[in-house]
Structure formats: structure tokens, C-alpha cells
Amino acid sequence: MSNPGSLNIAAASLDAVKDRIDGGPRGPRPRKRISRRNIFIYGTLLVVAIYYLVPLYVMLVTSLKGMPEIRLGNIFSPPVEITFQPWVKAWAEACTGLNCDGLSRGFWNSVRITIPSVVLSIAVASVNGYALANWRFRGADVFFTILIFGAFIPYQVMLYPIVIILREMGLYGSLWGLVLVHTIFGMPILTLLFRNYFTSLPEELFKAARVDGAGFWSIYFRIMLPMSLPIFVVAMILQVTGIWNDFLFGVIYTKPDTYPMTVQLNNIVNSVQGVKEYNVNMAATLLTGVVPLVIYFISGKLFVRGIAAGAVKG
Amino acid sequence: MESVSIRDVSLSFGAVHVLEKLNLDVREGEFLVLLGPSGCGKSTLLNCIAGLLDVSDGQIFIKDRNVTWEQPKDRGIGMVFQSYALYPQMTVEGNLSFGLKNQRLPGDDIRARIDRASKILQIEPLLNRKPAQLSGGQRQRVAIGRALVRDVDVFLFDEPLSNLDAKLRSELRVEIKRLHQKLDNTMIYVTHDQIEALTLADRIAVMKGGVIQQLDEPLTIYNRPRNLFVAGFIGSPAMNFLAGAVVKSGHGHAFRAGGHEIALDGYEPDTAIVEAPDALLGVRPEHVEINREAGANGAVSFPATVDLEEPMGADSLVWISLGDQTLSARVESSRRFRRGDTVHVCFNIPMASLFDAKSEIRM
């Protein structure tokens, strides 16, 4: 208080500092909604999305039109008169060869092929992967190398030998023959998938379970399986879509009675007799694609999580 | 009676020899610590005792029973891991009972054992929680409980505290020591942390390169390290090594370094002091005394310069140059030194260790 003059000077300089602080930027940095960068990113995304969606749109509207409307040629215009007749025909009435019961026969064949193939291949591959990752038996590396090498042999080389093997086993032309083929061909990639996942789980868990007296199957079912839901979902999606969309094995190892849906679709779309019924073809194609589409929608999130799954915290 | 005996155990992965003809006897009720830098084979040895790794050669006895070819579950061991290794999908109770159910014990026996273990480890309120809902310390307690319920002869700890933060680590260290005093089981404990080793162990086995360098009580290891490696590995801040020569001087021996002659009166030899042209004098920082005046305590001292002072709380570490060699001295933190100060150094020779530079063995 003895020197009020110096006190005033101090107060003045404090004000100057305060001004500088208050006047300057504060809080989150403002971002421009419309910048050159954003226009480029969203523009590209939009173009790509349209590029993929337009064919789907054309298929959908065409499948809902009658033939006279299609002949007008405006493939992008929405249907004037919506009809579900092409869908009914594709599902239940379209003719392939001698049968005239549409895609329904192929659909049920595909279901009867896909379910056992998926279950069987995942069951065997997960145990394979578990054994390779955790029970380092003698020759494990050699076995694994051979298995992975199998994935690189071209299918064409194996097609005919497998025909002979199936014939000798009495399975040629049956659904179970095709199930067997799918199970075997799914093995390399699935085993790799499971082995890598089980390797990423902490090894000490496995050791702890062994000290606790759990055996091969006990550790598999009670320790490993409950921790592995994401990778099982990934394997399931891979197999369901792969087997459902398979055409080559289906056309080679089955007979017309047991053709899977994809083969039947081809026979409907590519039939050379009579008029080309574009609306029926579109409906049939959409019907065939429904199953993988539904699988993706239901389990998309789990799929990403499974692919990204690395370490699991205990 | 020996609780665990390891006879000539070797283990190699292809051309890599991890353990070499290793022998070790662990006494009944003893707390033995396997200590060494990473890659020294200490965890490998523990895994061999547990039966998680097959040995290439040799035998392992637990309670005088040859268990070399037995499965882990039949060896009477319980193991606690660094990452806790709790089964994430099971509750604490499920984790504790998993091993007991595998043994097909009756339900009320399982109940009783879990009750006892959870009381000892104070984890009763946690029994219905999943491991993800526990803190690190609680998880490790459950992991110890998993060994406890199985009523084993030997506890094996594989760096159990390394994943915990410093405060929790020292708390759990005390708890493990208390647990050992209460249970009186044999415990074998692997760590790279010398504080854990010194505080917990009845005896420490210092390992390097798959070989046990020294097996002794903690203070013996600290005060009379058998070789240069043990001397350098144990102790923090680390031991000082002065390079020089052992020479005859008067009626005894002296250590000559950089023109100074340090009398070796009172040195406690392992074998005998012999003249050596290349030798190392190992002195711990707390056995290096520095004073501002020469001959402050009547001892012979040598002039040196202060380089650096590191305050560590209770005491400070002062780095000094003696000739062309650098030494550290531990002093009370109230005594302050500045860079460039001249001080006088003397050594506590009875607490020092003398090594032949070639054989690296303590004289």
C-alpha cells in the first residue's frame, strides 16, 4: 500500500494479459462442413455407391414389371403396374429340364447342402486349428504346411480325380458327396483361420487349464470355445456364402434332381427355348442372392469384430 | 527332506540349449526364488517342474517321487502366472472350482475348499464376479486361490507381480510372504526383480545362460557374490567395479588402481587373495564413503572430484571421478555435493568383493 503507483502499473499489465487470453481462440477448433476435402471424400463415396446400387435397382424394378412394360425399353423407369407374378413364377413354376417347379427345388437342395457342409467343416477345422495352435505335436509344422499348400492347388487339377473317388465311394451325384467335397475344400482356409485365432489367445490360459487337470477335449469345449464366438461367426459367414454361391462343384458332382440353387438359376436364365422372360430372370437372381445378403445383414457387426479380434483380455 | 529335486536336467530346442545339466534341491517348506535376466531359462525351468515342458534329459523329483514323465495335474503343483490366466467366461468361483471338478471331488468338499481359500485371500465378496470385473490385484489373488484350493505340495509362481503397478506390487509381495508363513508350503518363485527376490526368498538361485550361478541366502548373495555376474546383477544402484591389480604390500595385499594403493586389510576371501595383474574391486555404493576433509575417520582416503548428484529421497547417489574411473557413493540426502567439489574417498574393504578379471570368480 506504500506505493500505489506501482500497484496501478501491475493492474494495467494484468489487463493486457487478460485481453490477450480472452481474445484468443478457445475451445475446440471450428471445422468447415463444406471443404474441398469433404466434397472430394463424399463425392467419391456417392459415385461408388450409385455405381453398385444401380444394377440392383434395375433388377428390382424389372422383376416387378410385366413383359409388355419391359418391351418399352425404359429400364430405369419404375413399374407402372406392380406385379409379383414373375417372383411366383421364378420360385414355383419356371421350367428347368424336365422339372417345372421353379427355384424352390434348388433352394431346398442348397439348404440341405449348405447346413451340413458348414457345420462339418467348421467343427473339424476348429479342432484342427486348436490342435495345431496349442498341442505342438511332432510334425505339426509339416502337417500345417501341407494343408496350406493344398489351398494353392488349382481346382481344375482335382475335379476329375474327385469324380472317380466319389464314384468308388458310391456318393457321386448325391448331396452327401457334395457335402464331403465342400468340407474338404474349406479345410485349408478355415484351419488357418482357427489356428491363428487360437494362437492369439494367451498361452498361459492353456497352461493353467492343463495344471488344473483339463484334457484335450475339456480345454477345447470349456476354455477355448466360449472365448471364440467371433471367429466362429467369421468362419460361418465365409462358409455359408462360399458354399451357397458355389456353382462349379454343384454342377459337376450333382444330378439335375439334386442341383443346388445356383445351377438351377443358370439353367433358368440361360434356357434358349421360348421368349426371354427378363422379369422372371431378375426375380430368380434376387431370390438366389437373398440368403447371403441376409447373413451379411444379421452378422455384419460380428464379422468385423471377429476379423479384428486380436488379444482377448482376461 | 527335499521337496523338489532337479537332477541333471537339460532342455534344448533344436540347437539352442536352454538348460544345461542343471541340479537344484529345494527344501521342504522353503521359499526359493529363481532370479535372472530375461532369457536365462528361469521360466523354462519352472515350466519343466510344472510338467508343461518335457525335459530333454535328467530327472525331476517332487516329494521323493519321480515325476519326470507325469502330467502337470499329477505332480501335486499349483501354478500362478504373470497374466493371471483366469478363465474369462467363468466367475471367480468357477475359476476356483474348475480344477477340483476335473478331479471329480464331491460338491461339499469343493465348497469347503473354496470357502477356506477365499477366507485366506479375502476374496469372499468377489466369488460371483467375472475376472473382467476385478482389479489387477484381485485377479492375482484369485489366481493364487486357484492353486490354494487344490491343496498342492508345491506352489510355482511365474513372475506373478510383473503386471501390477509399483504400489500394488509391494502390497502383494508382503501378502505372498505372509501366505507362505501361514501355509508353510514349498514355493518356487520366478522373477527378474531383485527386490522381490531379496525380500521374499529363503534362498535365491541366480541364473544366467541356463546355469545356476549362485544358490544362497539373500544376504550372502548380496554381500558375497560368487562371481562378477552375480555381483553386477544384484543390487540397485549397481555395484562399482574398479579395474586394477592385486599386489603384495608389506605383510598383506593391496589393490593398485591408477597410482593409488588400497590396502586389503580385513577383506573376507572366499578362497584366498592371490596376486593378479588384472583384477576388479567391487564395492557397493553404500560402502563407498566420501568426506570433504582427508582422513576424517582416520582411514586412508583418496582425492576425487564430484561429477553429479542424484537425490533419491532418503539418500543420494553421488557420482565421483577417481583418477580415470567413475564411482558412485551413497550418502544421506542431507549432505549436498556440487559438480566439481573435491572429496576424499575411502572404501569399506570387509564388505567389498575382489574378482579375478579373467575367471570372473570372487577371490
XYZ file of C-alpha atoms in Angstrom:
677
model
C 0.000 0.000 0.000
C 3.011 2.273 0.437
C 3.380 2.736 -3.277
C 0.025 2.855 -5.060
C 1.662 3.899 -8.318
C 3.440 0.605 -8.904
C 0.245 -1.252 -7.989
C -1.575 0.529 -10.823
C 1.081 -0.423 -13.308
C 0.765 -4.050 -12.236
C -3.013 -3.944 -12.673
C -2.671 -2.426 -16.145
C -0.289 -5.080 -17.346
C -2.597 -7.755 -15.885
C -5.431 -6.340 -18.021
C -3.265 -6.519 -21.106
C -2.509 -10.184 -20.427
C -6.199 -10.902 -19.792
C -7.119 -9.292 -23.094
C -4.684 -11.436 -24.903
C -6.055 -14.605 -23.277
C -9.742 -13.732 -23.689
C -9.408 -12.516 -27.237
C -7.546 -15.611 -28.483
C -9.018 -18.924 -29.649
C -10.681 -21.067 -27.044
C -12.410 -24.444 -27.089
C -12.484 -26.924 -29.979
C -11.119 -25.739 -33.271
C -14.021 -24.942 -35.665
C -14.276 -27.256 -38.633
C -15.625 -26.323 -42.034
C -18.567 -28.517 -43.011
C -18.053 -27.912 -46.729
C -14.368 -28.047 -47.530
C -12.606 -29.209 -50.648
C -11.535 -32.345 -48.766
C -15.078 -33.231 -47.679
C -16.514 -32.640 -51.136
C -13.945 -34.986 -52.600
C -14.481 -37.731 -49.999
C -18.272 -37.692 -50.002
C -18.427 -37.199 -53.759
C -16.314 -40.281 -54.358
C -18.342 -42.316 -51.874
C -21.580 -41.244 -53.550
C -20.389 -42.154 -57.042
C -19.161 -45.571 -55.919
C -22.385 -46.261 -54.030
C -24.510 -45.387 -57.072
C -22.284 -47.487 -59.298
C -23.004 -50.546 -57.148
C -26.661 -49.802 -56.424
C -27.937 -49.020 -59.928
C -27.821 -52.628 -61.197
C -29.668 -53.751 -58.081
C -32.272 -51.065 -58.680
C -32.725 -52.102 -62.321
C -33.120 -55.741 -61.306
C -35.653 -54.899 -58.634
C -37.882 -52.696 -60.841
C -37.646 -55.048 -63.802
C -38.678 -58.008 -61.649
C -41.828 -56.117 -60.673
C -42.858 -55.236 -64.252
C -44.908 -57.254 -66.715
C -43.338 -58.291 -70.051
C -45.220 -55.624 -72.160
C -43.846 -52.889 -69.955
C -40.309 -54.276 -70.236
C -40.527 -54.273 -74.017
C -40.945 -50.485 -73.931
C -37.234 -50.416 -73.074
C -37.158 -47.852 -70.231
C -35.083 -49.942 -67.860
C -34.686 -47.150 -65.283
C -38.332 -46.167 -65.003
C -40.242 -47.528 -62.028
C -43.017 -50.062 -62.761
C -46.347 -48.515 -63.778
C -48.230 -51.592 -62.695
C -46.584 -53.627 -59.939
C -46.894 -57.386 -60.388
C -45.493 -60.190 -58.276
C -46.225 -62.773 -60.927
C -42.550 -63.034 -62.049
C -41.480 -63.820 -58.442
C -44.102 -66.535 -58.114
C -43.125 -67.999 -61.432
C -39.405 -67.928 -60.610
C -39.968 -69.616 -57.266
C -42.562 -72.248 -58.179
C -43.260 -72.580 -61.922
C -40.181 -71.920 -64.051
C -39.002 -74.929 -66.036
C -35.506 -76.371 -65.984
C -35.089 -79.515 -67.971
C -37.894 -81.925 -67.077
C -38.929 -80.247 -63.804
C -41.291 -77.308 -63.780
C -41.308 -76.432 -60.076
C -39.094 -73.339 -60.278
C -36.223 -72.474 -57.967
C -37.866 -73.954 -54.889
C -36.329 -77.366 -55.549
C -32.879 -75.823 -55.903
C -33.397 -73.721 -52.785
C -34.084 -76.735 -50.608
C -31.217 -78.645 -52.204
C -28.895 -75.748 -51.392
C -30.141 -75.667 -47.802
C -29.546 -79.403 -47.474
C -26.034 -78.980 -48.884
C -25.040 -75.824 -47.033
C -26.055 -76.666 -43.460
C -24.195 -79.984 -43.086
C -21.178 -78.644 -45.032
C -20.879 -75.575 -42.833
C -21.331 -77.466 -39.562
C -18.995 -80.279 -40.518
C -16.206 -78.117 -41.955
C -16.214 -75.695 -39.022
C -16.287 -78.492 -36.453
C -13.326 -80.301 -37.999
C -11.330 -77.154 -38.828
C -11.702 -75.644 -35.365
C -10.355 -78.799 -33.724
C -7.544 -78.876 -36.299
C -6.663 -75.268 -35.572
C -6.804 -75.840 -31.824
C -4.522 -78.868 -32.034
C -2.071 -77.028 -34.270
C -2.013 -73.928 -32.089
C -1.875 -75.448 -28.628
C -0.759 -79.077 -28.763
C 2.519 -78.813 -30.591
C 2.657 -82.441 -31.663
C 5.558 -83.867 -33.633
C 5.237 -82.931 -37.302
C 2.703 -80.203 -36.643
C 4.559 -77.745 -38.842
C 4.847 -80.182 -41.733
C 1.167 -81.023 -41.447
C 0.247 -77.355 -41.424
C 2.454 -76.578 -44.432
C 0.879 -79.389 -46.442
C -2.589 -78.183 -45.514
C -1.842 -74.603 -46.565
C -0.171 -75.800 -49.731
C -3.415 -77.597 -50.533
C -5.129 -74.244 -50.781
C -2.937 -73.283 -53.725
C -3.520 -76.329 -55.932
C -5.821 -75.285 -58.795
C -9.303 -76.806 -58.559
C -9.168 -77.950 -62.189
C -6.465 -80.478 -61.359
C -8.611 -82.113 -58.702
C -12.011 -82.127 -60.366
C -11.770 -85.418 -62.211
C -9.924 -87.415 -59.534
C -12.644 -86.446 -57.104
C -15.311 -87.637 -59.548
C -13.619 -91.047 -59.543
C -13.205 -91.106 -55.758
C -16.871 -90.222 -55.209
C -17.946 -92.837 -57.745
C -15.907 -95.510 -55.983
C -17.412 -94.464 -52.662
C -20.894 -94.583 -54.161
C -21.516 -90.930 -53.337
C -21.337 -89.495 -56.842
C -24.400 -87.414 -57.691
C -25.711 -87.408 -54.121
C -25.982 -84.428 -51.810
C -23.613 -86.077 -49.319
C -20.931 -86.356 -51.959
C -21.092 -82.597 -52.478
C -21.109 -82.020 -48.702
C -17.916 -84.048 -48.454
C -16.269 -82.031 -51.230
C -17.215 -78.707 -49.632
C -15.950 -79.865 -46.230
C -12.575 -80.858 -47.645
C -12.116 -77.731 -49.740
C -12.997 -75.493 -46.813
C -10.340 -77.110 -44.654
C -7.137 -75.148 -45.506
C -8.516 -71.645 -45.124
C -10.644 -72.492 -42.084
C -7.827 -74.307 -40.308
C -5.565 -71.332 -40.921
C -8.253 -69.010 -39.572
C -8.779 -71.025 -36.400
C -5.109 -71.742 -35.815
C -4.250 -68.061 -35.989
C -7.084 -67.160 -33.661
C -6.198 -69.786 -31.069
C -2.534 -68.761 -31.279
C -3.559 -65.215 -30.436
C -5.257 -66.331 -27.204
C -2.908 -66.112 -24.188
C -0.874 -69.281 -23.886
C -0.904 -69.084 -20.108
C -4.649 -69.815 -20.124
C -3.966 -73.106 -21.809
C -1.158 -73.874 -19.366
C -3.367 -73.002 -16.398
C -6.054 -75.359 -17.676
C -3.506 -78.153 -18.033
C -2.282 -77.620 -14.470
C -5.942 -77.705 -13.430
C -6.163 -81.170 -14.914
C -8.218 -80.482 -18.031
C -7.556 -82.697 -21.053
C -7.636 -82.117 -24.817
C -11.425 -82.028 -25.203
C -12.121 -80.445 -21.859
C -9.861 -77.485 -22.682
C -11.376 -77.238 -26.163
C -15.001 -77.196 -25.043
C -14.772 -75.416 -21.706
C -11.911 -72.919 -22.160
C -11.385 -72.291 -25.877
C -14.909 -72.480 -27.354
C -16.504 -69.933 -25.014
C -13.775 -67.431 -25.937
C -14.079 -67.950 -29.674
C -17.570 -66.827 -30.701
C -16.290 -64.062 -33.043
C -14.083 -66.367 -35.060
C -16.854 -68.963 -35.330
C -19.132 -66.276 -36.763
C -16.458 -65.310 -39.289
C -15.997 -68.936 -40.306
C -19.753 -69.408 -40.604
C -20.185 -66.378 -42.855
C -17.273 -67.408 -45.064
C -18.646 -70.915 -45.435
C -22.323 -70.098 -45.862
C -21.701 -67.539 -48.586
C -18.977 -69.601 -50.226
C -20.997 -72.800 -50.364
C -24.293 -71.119 -51.217
C -22.679 -69.250 -54.127
C -20.740 -72.282 -55.375
C -21.520 -73.239 -58.930
C -18.592 -75.327 -60.160
C -18.749 -78.182 -57.631
C -22.545 -78.142 -57.739
C -22.740 -78.610 -61.482
C -20.058 -81.331 -61.513
C -20.891 -83.500 -58.503
C -24.711 -83.470 -58.525
C -27.500 -84.592 -60.875
C -30.453 -82.488 -62.092
C -32.552 -83.746 -59.191
C -30.020 -82.557 -56.657
C -28.774 -79.383 -58.366
C -28.134 -76.519 -55.929
C -29.930 -73.221 -56.457
C -27.104 -71.522 -58.379
C -27.038 -74.234 -61.032
C -30.794 -74.071 -61.369
C -30.669 -70.299 -61.691
C -28.209 -70.665 -64.534
C -30.482 -73.158 -66.252
C -33.459 -70.835 -65.969
C -31.653 -67.732 -67.154
C -29.748 -69.455 -69.948
C -32.604 -71.539 -71.364
C -32.668 -70.927 -75.108
C -36.232 -72.003 -75.786
C -39.108 -69.537 -75.986
C -39.103 -65.860 -75.091
C -36.558 -64.426 -72.666
C -38.591 -63.531 -69.579
C -36.401 -60.812 -68.140
C -38.661 -60.190 -65.163
C -38.590 -63.876 -64.138
C -34.822 -63.997 -64.562
C -34.346 -60.936 -62.387
C -36.653 -62.301 -59.699
C -34.863 -65.653 -59.752
C -31.479 -63.975 -59.402
C -32.649 -61.851 -56.490
C -34.137 -64.913 -54.787
C -30.834 -66.743 -55.081
C -28.942 -63.828 -53.598
C -31.239 -63.392 -50.623
C -29.565 -65.878 -48.283
C -26.002 -64.453 -48.323
C -27.491 -60.966 -48.149
C -29.486 -61.806 -45.021
C -26.432 -63.434 -43.426
C -24.374 -60.300 -44.018
C -27.025 -58.028 -42.590
C -27.515 -60.099 -39.454
C -23.913 -60.755 -38.622
C -22.026 -57.908 -40.275
C -21.008 -56.353 -36.992
C -19.833 -59.637 -35.502
C -17.949 -60.317 -38.723
C -15.905 -57.149 -38.441
C -15.285 -57.771 -34.756
C -14.111 -61.306 -35.470
C -11.762 -60.231 -38.232
C -10.311 -57.548 -35.999
C -10.150 -59.801 -32.951
C -6.649 -59.986 -31.624
C -5.750 -60.278 -27.968
C -8.545 -61.120 -25.553
C -8.129 -59.538 -22.165
C -8.619 -61.943 -19.298
C 13.673 -83.986 3.174
C 13.844 -82.422 -0.276
C 10.577 -81.127 -1.611
C 11.707 -80.704 -5.191
C 14.866 -82.205 -6.634
C 16.177 -81.495 -10.073
C 18.852 -83.866 -11.283
C 20.998 -83.100 -14.348
C 18.085 -81.555 -16.202
C 18.842 -80.363 -19.712
C 16.490 -78.862 -22.224
C 17.208 -77.855 -25.773
C 15.046 -76.639 -28.613
C 16.912 -77.869 -31.656
C 20.404 -76.438 -31.424
C 19.524 -73.973 -28.668
C 20.405 -75.229 -25.201
C 18.143 -73.527 -22.711
C 19.079 -75.572 -19.646
C 22.399 -77.334 -19.191
C 22.759 -80.251 -16.748
C 21.035 -78.293 -14.039
C 20.903 -79.512 -10.446
C 18.770 -77.974 -7.731
C 17.381 -79.134 -4.395
C 14.519 -77.243 -2.828
C 13.964 -77.925 0.854
C 10.605 -78.730 2.409
C 8.706 -75.516 3.171
C 11.324 -73.350 1.563
C 10.686 -70.182 -0.414
C 13.104 -70.404 -3.311
C 13.434 -67.606 -5.838
C 14.795 -68.167 -9.330
C 16.313 -64.841 -10.324
C 17.924 -63.811 -13.558
C 17.719 -61.563 -16.612
C 15.212 -62.432 -19.349
C 16.232 -65.415 -21.410
C 18.237 -67.024 -18.615
C 15.998 -70.094 -18.506
C 14.291 -69.446 -15.186
C 10.735 -69.611 -16.533
C 11.689 -72.598 -18.634
C 12.924 -74.397 -15.533
C 9.654 -73.602 -13.765
C 7.662 -74.955 -16.718
C 9.742 -78.130 -16.586
C 8.954 -78.556 -12.889
C 5.269 -77.988 -13.666
C 5.354 -80.541 -16.469
C 4.296 -78.045 -19.103
C 7.575 -78.644 -20.923
C 9.244 -82.021 -21.405
C 12.899 -82.139 -20.414
C 15.465 -83.399 -22.927
C 17.466 -85.160 -20.248
C 17.588 -85.623 -16.486
C 15.027 -86.268 -13.768
C 12.646 -84.269 -11.615
C 11.507 -85.436 -8.171
C 8.710 -83.920 -6.144
C 8.400 -85.258 -2.584
C 10.833 -88.058 -3.494
C 8.549 -89.211 -6.299
C 9.979 -89.274 -9.799
C 7.586 -87.098 -11.788
C 9.735 -86.652 -14.895
C 7.102 -88.218 -17.133
C 3.971 -87.266 -15.171
C 1.239 -84.938 -16.402
C 1.071 -81.475 -14.752
C -2.116 -82.402 -12.878
C -0.494 -85.436 -11.262
C 2.562 -83.644 -9.912
C 0.989 -82.000 -6.885
C 1.809 -78.495 -8.077
C -0.187 -75.310 -8.417
C 0.903 -72.518 -10.681
C 0.343 -68.762 -10.720
C 1.016 -66.924 -13.961
C 2.122 -63.401 -14.820
C -1.004 -62.648 -16.865
C -3.185 -64.243 -14.136
C -4.600 -66.633 -16.779
C -8.080 -66.587 -15.290
C -10.765 -68.199 -17.441
C -12.637 -65.093 -18.656
C -16.018 -66.732 -19.182
C -16.197 -68.219 -15.669
C -16.935 -66.468 -12.389
C -14.305 -66.362 -9.649
C -15.992 -69.363 -8.078
C -15.947 -71.168 -11.421
C -12.252 -70.423 -11.760
C -11.513 -71.804 -8.312
C -13.630 -74.933 -8.770
C -12.511 -75.800 -12.308
C -9.525 -77.878 -11.196
C -11.480 -79.522 -8.391
C -14.280 -80.544 -10.741
C -11.693 -82.049 -13.056
C -10.536 -84.148 -10.101
C -14.191 -85.197 -9.638
C -14.284 -84.159 -5.991
C -17.674 -84.226 -4.209
C -19.592 -80.939 -4.171
C -19.419 -80.169 -0.443
C -15.681 -80.816 -0.427
C -15.319 -78.282 -3.260
C -17.465 -75.801 -1.299
C -15.351 -76.205 1.815
C -12.081 -75.725 -0.018
C -13.306 -72.613 -1.829
C -14.550 -71.206 1.490
C -11.189 -71.755 3.125
C -9.164 -70.326 0.258
C -11.378 -67.288 -0.215
C -11.189 -66.575 3.501
C -7.397 -66.736 3.499
C -7.134 -64.489 0.436
C -10.072 -62.237 1.381
C -11.871 -62.682 -1.924
C -15.206 -63.871 -0.488
C -17.197 -60.851 -1.780
C -15.853 -61.449 -5.292
C -16.920 -65.060 -5.784
C -19.756 -64.263 -8.186
C -17.850 -61.765 -10.308
C -16.219 -62.346 -13.671
C -12.450 -61.745 -13.992
C -13.091 -58.690 -16.194
C -14.818 -57.015 -13.223
C -11.768 -57.396 -10.959
C -8.751 -55.165 -10.461
C -5.261 -56.459 -11.180
C -4.534 -57.204 -7.530
C -7.837 -59.040 -7.085
C -7.212 -61.090 -10.206
C -3.823 -62.180 -8.987
C -5.345 -63.115 -5.636
C -7.880 -65.314 -7.408
C -5.065 -66.866 -9.409
C -3.260 -67.707 -6.172
C -6.540 -69.075 -4.841
C -6.776 -71.442 -7.774
C -3.523 -73.044 -6.631
C -4.554 -72.873 -2.982
C -7.818 -74.823 -3.331
C -6.069 -77.728 -4.967
C -4.091 -78.400 -1.789
C -0.803 -78.801 -3.588
C 2.652 -79.657 -2.256
C 4.486 -77.035 -4.249
C 3.441 -73.556 -5.400
C 5.024 -72.298 -8.591
C 4.952 -68.561 -9.280
C 5.893 -67.301 -12.732
C 6.577 -63.550 -12.332
C 3.206 -63.086 -10.626
C 3.643 -59.408 -9.796
C 5.165 -58.108 -13.019
C 1.821 -56.916 -14.426
C 0.934 -54.852 -11.359
C 1.786 -51.245 -10.651
C 4.519 -50.450 -8.137
C 2.293 -49.793 -5.118
C 0.173 -52.904 -5.581
C 3.274 -54.940 -6.228
C 4.795 -54.158 -2.854
C 1.447 -54.834 -1.147
C 1.012 -58.224 -2.760
C 4.651 -59.050 -2.103
C 4.006 -58.765 1.602
C 0.846 -60.824 1.237
C 2.660 -63.618 -0.552
C 5.285 -63.695 2.178
C 2.536 -63.806 4.817
C 0.800 -66.583 2.914
C 3.994 -68.578 2.870
C 4.440 -68.163 6.608
C 0.865 -69.289 7.182
C 0.825 -72.281 4.828
C 4.437 -73.440 5.155
C 4.299 -74.878 1.627
C 7.270 -75.107 -0.620
C 7.201 -72.207 -3.038
C 9.290 -71.647 -6.129
C 9.111 -68.132 -7.424
C 10.461 -66.821 -10.711
C 11.257 -63.146 -11.058
C 13.653 -60.711 -12.671
C 13.041 -58.193 -9.906
C 15.844 -58.362 -7.345
C 13.839 -56.516 -4.682
C 11.191 -59.261 -4.838
C 13.902 -61.859 -4.685
C 15.741 -60.331 -1.736
C 12.585 -59.655 0.279
C 10.755 -62.944 -0.302
C 13.360 -65.637 -0.571
C 14.725 -68.077 1.937
C 17.260 -68.831 -0.739
C 17.893 -67.296 -4.151
C 19.169 -69.129 -7.197
C 20.714 -66.602 -9.578
C 20.594 -67.935 -13.126
C 22.291 -66.980 -16.357
C 22.511 -68.862 -19.633
C 20.634 -71.877 -18.293
C 23.091 -72.355 -15.436
C 22.685 -71.554 -11.756
C 25.417 -69.047 -10.900
C 24.894 -68.988 -7.170
C 22.411 -70.552 -4.746
C 22.461 -68.915 -1.338
C 20.585 -66.909 1.217
C 19.680 -63.385 0.074
C 22.233 -61.548 2.215
C 25.032 -63.924 1.296
C 24.237 -63.329 -2.365
C 24.235 -59.600 -1.743
C 27.382 -59.404 0.357
C 29.479 -62.186 -1.072
C 28.546 -62.686 -4.734
C 30.404 -65.668 -6.077
C 31.204 -64.154 -9.453
C 31.200 -60.948 -11.417
C 27.778 -61.574 -12.978
C 26.011 -62.039 -9.646
C 27.809 -59.013 -8.227
C 26.708 -56.810 -11.099
C 23.165 -58.181 -11.347
C 22.236 -57.893 -7.682
C 21.983 -54.509 -6.065
C 20.387 -51.282 -7.151
C 22.115 -48.880 -7.595
C 24.648 -51.288 -9.021
C 27.995 -52.232 -7.547
C 31.080 -50.198 -8.511
C 33.906 -52.024 -10.196
C 37.408 -50.576 -10.022
C 39.884 -52.008 -12.501
C 43.401 -52.567 -11.201
C 45.824 -55.168 -9.915
C 46.292 -57.115 -6.707
C 49.849 -56.705 -5.439
C 51.868 -57.665 -2.371
C 52.259 -54.836 0.076
C 54.072 -55.136 3.370
C 52.677 -58.095 5.304
C 49.481 -58.299 3.245
C 47.980 -57.458 -0.136
C 46.812 -54.250 -1.703
C 44.720 -53.238 -4.692
C 46.520 -50.865 -7.026
C 44.496 -48.662 -9.334
C 45.650 -45.539 -11.108
C 48.603 -44.871 -8.834
C 46.577 -45.388 -5.649
C 47.168 -48.348 -3.400
C 44.182 -49.540 -1.413
C 45.135 -51.835 1.461
C 43.054 -55.032 1.549
C 43.154 -55.420 5.323
C 40.040 -57.072 6.691
C 38.901 -58.456 3.334
C 36.889 -61.690 3.701
C 38.107 -64.006 0.960
C 36.152 -66.968 -0.464
C 39.406 -68.807 -1.141
C 42.488 -66.645 -0.674
C 43.838 -63.388 -2.010
C 46.409 -64.005 -4.684
C 48.411 -61.559 -6.713
C 46.751 -60.797 -10.019
C 47.761 -58.340 -12.732
C 44.145 -57.892 -13.845
C 41.591 -57.692 -11.092
C 38.368 -55.890 -10.243
C 37.437 -54.467 -6.879
C 33.682 -54.470 -6.406
C 32.305 -52.032 -3.847
C 28.624 -51.257 -3.338
C 27.748 -47.526 -3.321
C 26.823 -47.698 0.377
C 30.336 -48.959 1.132
C 31.997 -46.020 -0.581
C 32.473 -43.206 1.892
C 33.146 -39.633 0.815
C 34.252 -36.757 3.040
C 35.216 -33.162 2.459
C 38.381 -33.493 4.547
C 41.094 -36.066 4.165
C 41.326 -38.663 6.923
C 38.041 -37.659 8.517
C 37.511 -41.031 10.140
C 41.131 -41.997 10.438
C 41.076 -44.164 7.336
C 43.328 -43.781 4.325
C 41.481 -41.798 1.684
C 41.978 -40.780 -1.923
C 41.139 -37.433 -3.530
C 38.346 -37.434 -6.125
C 36.054 -34.989 -7.948
C 32.259 -34.898 -7.851
C 30.570 -35.294 -11.277
C 26.894 -35.459 -10.471
C 24.433 -35.801 -7.631
C 21.234 -37.892 -7.883
C 18.839 -37.339 -4.966
C 16.741 -40.465 -4.335
C 14.752 -39.325 -1.319
C 16.168 -40.916 1.806
C 19.659 -40.811 0.374
C 21.518 -39.504 -2.649
C 23.805 -41.115 -5.135
C 26.943 -39.095 -5.768
C 28.988 -39.895 -8.847
C 32.687 -39.153 -8.495
C 35.816 -39.484 -10.605
C 38.742 -41.213 -9.018
C 41.588 -40.878 -11.479
C 40.099 -42.054 -14.786
C 37.466 -44.276 -13.167
C 33.905 -43.372 -12.203
C 32.314 -44.466 -8.923
C 29.032 -43.914 -7.164
C 28.667 -43.344 -3.444
C 25.501 -43.471 -1.393
C 25.225 -40.654 1.131
C 22.493 -39.218 3.306
C 20.424 -36.796 1.260
C 21.049 -34.002 3.782
C 24.688 -33.895 2.660
C 24.804 -31.899 -0.556
C 27.545 -32.034 -3.154
C 28.097 -29.955 -6.287
C 29.785 -30.734 -9.531
C 33.486 -30.025 -9.270
C 33.710 -30.400 -5.486
C 36.826 -32.160 -4.272
C 36.137 -35.026 -1.904
C 38.128 -37.770 -0.221
C 37.079 -41.364 -0.788
C 37.611 -44.408 1.351
C 36.306 -47.944 0.973
C 34.737 -50.396 3.398
C 37.041 -53.277 2.456
C 35.436 -56.008 4.656
C 32.220 -55.525 2.636
C 33.968 -55.439 -0.754
C 34.490 -58.226 -3.280
C 37.606 -58.893 -5.270
C 37.390 -60.598 -8.660
C 39.983 -62.020 -10.963
C 39.284 -60.269 -14.272
C 39.886 -63.425 -16.300
C 37.980 -66.079 -14.354
C 35.440 -63.565 -13.012
C 35.338 -65.577 -9.766
C 35.435 -63.945 -6.340
C 38.728 -64.350 -4.502
